[in-house]
């Protein structure tokens, strides 16, 4: 079994570490964190800052990398991913309770939480988080560095571009395109394509800012 390194030892990083170990994806986990002063978080060692990652990899202190930075920092997640993707292998966690069609594609750096369903021909791009119970229907693309909150439902033939955030229980109907860096509020319903980035809320959604 491999050792996983997670950038960020906060709430999201700790969630990822639990799934990595309890669902038997990795045998060990280590953290890198630029802000924590702790040496151990939930019994997992913090072995350095992001500047130390390449050296630690060369010293074989870990095998694969994931980014445990939350939805408020998607631009930073992209920067970090692009910094390391050509140098260090990124891991992937697909929880054992998730249902992934054999024709679906889940790219590197992505985490699929318990109870998610990914239908035929769907594509989950790099460095994405799908939280508990998300449903991604057939022929849909979730763009890189996006974050879907619990129980998001995305219908078929939909394209969500990179760095999007979809709030808990939001619903996207079929044949929709959502432009990059868009935020969809909790419980919202998207029935038309969105081509202007910003925050949208409501049922159906309206542009807020």
mmCIF file of C-alpha atoms in Angstrom, residues 39-187:
data_model
loop_
_atom_site.group_PDB
_atom_site.id
_atom_site.type_symbol
_atom_site.label_atom_id
_atom_site.label_comp_id
_atom_site.label_asym_id
_atom_site.label_seq_id
_atom_site.Cartn_x
_atom_site.Cartn_y
_atom_site.Cartn_z
ATOM 1 C CA UNK A 39 3.265 18.554 14.389
ATOM 2 C CA UNK A 40 0.480 15.961 14.553
ATOM 3 C CA UNK A 41 -3.176 16.394 13.549
ATOM 4 C CA UNK A 42 -5.578 13.540 14.366
ATOM 5 C CA UNK A 43 -2.616 11.190 14.770
ATOM 6 C CA UNK A 44 -1.261 12.120 11.338
ATOM 7 C CA UNK A 45 2.140 13.834 11.140
ATOM 8 C CA UNK A 46 2.556 17.263 9.587
ATOM 9 C CA UNK A 47 5.928 16.803 7.918
ATOM 10 C CA UNK A 48 6.427 20.194 6.322
ATOM 11 C CA UNK A 49 5.138 23.092 4.237
ATOM 12 C CA UNK A 50 4.411 23.199 0.526
ATOM 13 C CA UNK A 51 7.990 24.296 -0.135
ATOM 14 C CA UNK A 52 9.133 20.954 1.321
ATOM 15 C CA UNK A 53 6.981 18.714 -0.876
ATOM 16 C CA UNK A 54 9.400 18.049 -3.719
ATOM 17 C CA UNK A 55 12.276 17.161 -1.395
ATOM 18 C CA UNK A 56 10.038 14.893 0.675
ATOM 19 C CA UNK A 57 8.919 13.093 -2.477
ATOM 20 C CA UNK A 58 12.537 12.595 -3.565
ATOM 21 C CA UNK A 59 13.233 11.132 -0.123
ATOM 22 C CA UNK A 60 10.299 8.713 -0.664
ATOM 23 C CA UNK A 61 8.328 10.010 2.308
ATOM 24 C CA UNK A 62 5.127 9.651 0.285
ATOM 25 C CA UNK A 63 3.936 8.201 -3.028
ATOM 26 C CA UNK A 64 0.996 10.334 -4.170
ATOM 27 C CA UNK A 65 -0.431 13.776 -3.476
ATOM 28 C CA UNK A 66 -3.890 15.280 -2.931
ATOM 29 C CA UNK A 67 -4.950 18.844 -2.193
ATOM 30 C CA UNK A 68 -7.136 19.225 0.897
ATOM 31 C CA UNK A 69 -7.976 22.910 0.491
ATOM 32 C CA UNK A 70 -11.630 23.914 0.732
ATOM 33 C CA UNK A 71 -14.105 25.450 -1.682
ATOM 34 C CA UNK A 72 -13.264 29.048 -0.723
ATOM 35 C CA UNK A 73 -9.814 28.673 -2.272
ATOM 36 C CA UNK A 74 -10.409 27.040 -5.660
ATOM 37 C CA UNK A 75 -8.011 29.379 -7.471
ATOM 38 C CA UNK A 76 -5.267 28.442 -5.022
ATOM 39 C CA UNK A 77 -6.097 24.759 -5.511
ATOM 40 C CA UNK A 78 -5.554 25.198 -9.242
ATOM 41 C CA UNK A 79 -2.229 26.991 -8.745
ATOM 42 C CA UNK A 80 -0.922 24.277 -6.433
ATOM 43 C CA UNK A 81 -2.106 21.477 -8.715
ATOM 44 C CA UNK A 82 -0.459 23.002 -11.774
ATOM 45 C CA UNK A 83 2.754 23.584 -9.814
ATOM 46 C CA UNK A 84 3.173 19.919 -8.917
ATOM 47 C CA UNK A 85 1.337 17.930 -11.597
ATOM 48 C CA UNK A 86 4.388 17.432 -13.816
ATOM 49 C CA UNK A 87 6.659 16.588 -10.876
ATOM 50 C CA UNK A 88 4.666 14.439 -8.463
ATOM 51 C CA UNK A 89 1.953 11.826 -9.080
ATOM 52 C CA UNK A 90 -1.479 12.865 -7.870
ATOM 53 C CA UNK A 91 -3.661 10.314 -6.170
ATOM 54 C CA UNK A 92 -7.374 9.668 -6.341
ATOM 55 C CA UNK A 93 -9.955 8.534 -3.809
ATOM 56 C CA UNK A 94 -13.195 6.956 -4.997
ATOM 57 C CA UNK A 95 -15.078 5.762 -1.928
ATOM 58 C CA UNK A 96 -16.128 2.121 -2.043
ATOM 59 C CA UNK A 97 -19.806 3.066 -1.661
ATOM 60 C CA UNK A 98 -19.756 5.296 -4.756
ATOM 61 C CA UNK A 99 -21.254 3.864 -7.948
ATOM 62 C CA UNK A 100 -19.145 4.686 -10.989
ATOM 63 C CA UNK A 101 -20.237 3.494 -14.422
ATOM 64 C CA UNK A 102 -17.514 1.619 -16.289
ATOM 65 C CA UNK A 103 -17.610 4.201 -19.093
ATOM 66 C CA UNK A 104 -17.190 7.195 -16.778
ATOM 67 C CA UNK A 105 -13.802 8.894 -16.424
ATOM 68 C CA UNK A 106 -12.455 10.190 -13.100
ATOM 69 C CA UNK A 107 -9.194 12.076 -13.516
ATOM 70 C CA UNK A 108 -6.259 12.412 -11.116
ATOM 71 C CA UNK A 109 -6.368 14.451 -7.945
ATOM 72 C CA UNK A 110 -10.107 13.911 -7.557
ATOM 73 C CA UNK A 111 -12.004 12.732 -4.476
ATOM 74 C CA UNK A 112 -15.406 11.035 -4.723
ATOM 75 C CA UNK A 113 -17.159 10.878 -1.333
ATOM 76 C CA UNK A 114 -19.505 8.127 -0.076
ATOM 77 C CA UNK A 115 -22.770 7.562 -1.882
ATOM 78 C CA UNK A 116 -21.978 9.414 -5.102
ATOM 79 C CA UNK A 117 -23.311 8.152 -8.427
ATOM 80 C CA UNK A 118 -21.461 8.819 -11.685
ATOM 81 C CA UNK A 119 -23.430 7.727 -14.757
ATOM 82 C CA UNK A 120 -22.333 6.553 -18.200
ATOM 83 C CA UNK A 121 -19.888 8.662 -20.219
ATOM 84 C CA UNK A 122 -19.596 11.293 -17.474
ATOM 85 C CA UNK A 123 -16.198 12.938 -17.007
ATOM 86 C CA UNK A 124 -14.905 14.238 -13.692
ATOM 87 C CA UNK A 125 -11.854 16.333 -14.481
ATOM 88 C CA UNK A 126 -8.686 16.844 -12.427
ATOM 89 C CA UNK A 127 -8.598 18.006 -8.798
ATOM 90 C CA UNK A 128 -12.361 17.885 -8.194
ATOM 91 C CA UNK A 129 -14.219 17.150 -4.954
ATOM 92 C CA UNK A 130 -17.643 15.510 -5.091
ATOM 93 C CA UNK A 131 -19.057 15.558 -1.589
ATOM 94 C CA UNK A 132 -21.464 13.042 -0.054
ATOM 95 C CA UNK A 133 -24.311 11.799 -2.237
ATOM 96 C CA UNK A 134 -23.685 13.779 -5.439
ATOM 97 C CA UNK A 135 -25.310 12.475 -8.629
ATOM 98 C CA UNK A 136 -23.714 13.168 -11.995
ATOM 99 C CA UNK A 137 -25.836 11.981 -14.906
ATOM 100 C CA UNK A 138 -24.714 10.611 -18.260
ATOM 101 C CA UNK A 139 -22.553 12.579 -20.705
ATOM 102 C CA UNK A 140 -21.862 15.361 -18.206
ATOM 103 C CA UNK A 141 -18.501 17.036 -17.604
ATOM 104 C CA UNK A 142 -17.421 18.482 -14.256
ATOM 105 C CA UNK A 143 -14.548 20.886 -14.838
ATOM 106 C CA UNK A 144 -11.171 20.810 -13.111
ATOM 107 C CA UNK A 145 -10.699 22.258 -9.617
ATOM 108 C CA UNK A 146 -14.452 22.379 -8.933
ATOM 109 C CA UNK A 147 -16.182 21.570 -5.641
ATOM 110 C CA UNK A 148 -19.644 20.021 -5.401
ATOM 111 C CA UNK A 149 -21.284 20.074 -1.968
ATOM 112 C CA UNK A 150 -23.395 17.216 -0.557
ATOM 113 C CA UNK A 151 -26.359 15.986 -2.611
ATOM 114 C CA UNK A 152 -25.748 18.102 -5.709
ATOM 115 C CA UNK A 153 -27.682 16.689 -8.676
ATOM 116 C CA UNK A 154 -26.447 17.359 -12.210
ATOM 117 C CA UNK A 155 -28.527 16.088 -15.134
ATOM 118 C CA UNK A 156 -27.256 14.753 -18.451
ATOM 119 C CA UNK A 157 -25.415 16.517 -21.267
ATOM 120 C CA UNK A 158 -24.289 19.287 -18.930
ATOM 121 C CA UNK A 159 -20.888 20.978 -18.866
ATOM 122 C CA UNK A 160 -19.627 22.705 -15.737
ATOM 123 C CA UNK A 161 -16.373 24.554 -16.386
ATOM 124 C CA UNK A 162 -13.401 24.772 -14.026
ATOM 125 C CA UNK A 163 -13.311 26.277 -10.528
ATOM 126 C CA UNK A 164 -17.066 26.138 -9.993
ATOM 127 C CA UNK A 165 -18.720 25.719 -6.604
ATOM 128 C CA UNK A 166 -22.155 24.108 -6.325
ATOM 129 C CA UNK A 167 -23.881 24.472 -2.967
ATOM 130 C CA UNK A 168 -25.614 21.732 -1.015
ATOM 131 C CA UNK A 169 -28.769 20.317 -2.638
ATOM 132 C CA UNK A 170 -28.395 22.426 -5.783
ATOM 133 C CA UNK A 171 -29.859 20.992 -8.992
ATOM 134 C CA UNK A 172 -28.740 21.512 -12.589
ATOM 135 C CA UNK A 173 -31.140 20.397 -15.325
ATOM 136 C CA UNK A 174 -29.999 18.756 -18.559
ATOM 137 C CA UNK A 175 -28.218 20.426 -21.481
ATOM 138 C CA UNK A 176 -26.819 23.263 -19.363
ATOM 139 C CA UNK A 177 -23.434 24.994 -19.649
ATOM 140 C CA UNK A 178 -22.018 26.806 -16.614
ATOM 141 C CA UNK A 179 -19.045 29.077 -17.148
ATOM 142 C CA UNK A 180 -15.863 28.902 -15.081
ATOM 143 C CA UNK A 181 -15.630 30.382 -11.569
ATOM 144 C CA UNK A 182 -19.383 30.296 -10.989
ATOM 145 C CA UNK A 183 -20.920 29.787 -7.543
ATOM 146 C CA UNK A 184 -24.371 28.220 -7.149
ATOM 147 C CA UNK A 185 -26.044 28.719 -3.769
ATOM 148 C CA UNK A 186 -27.501 26.003 -1.563
ATOM 149 C CA UNK A 187 -30.822 24.564 -2.746
#
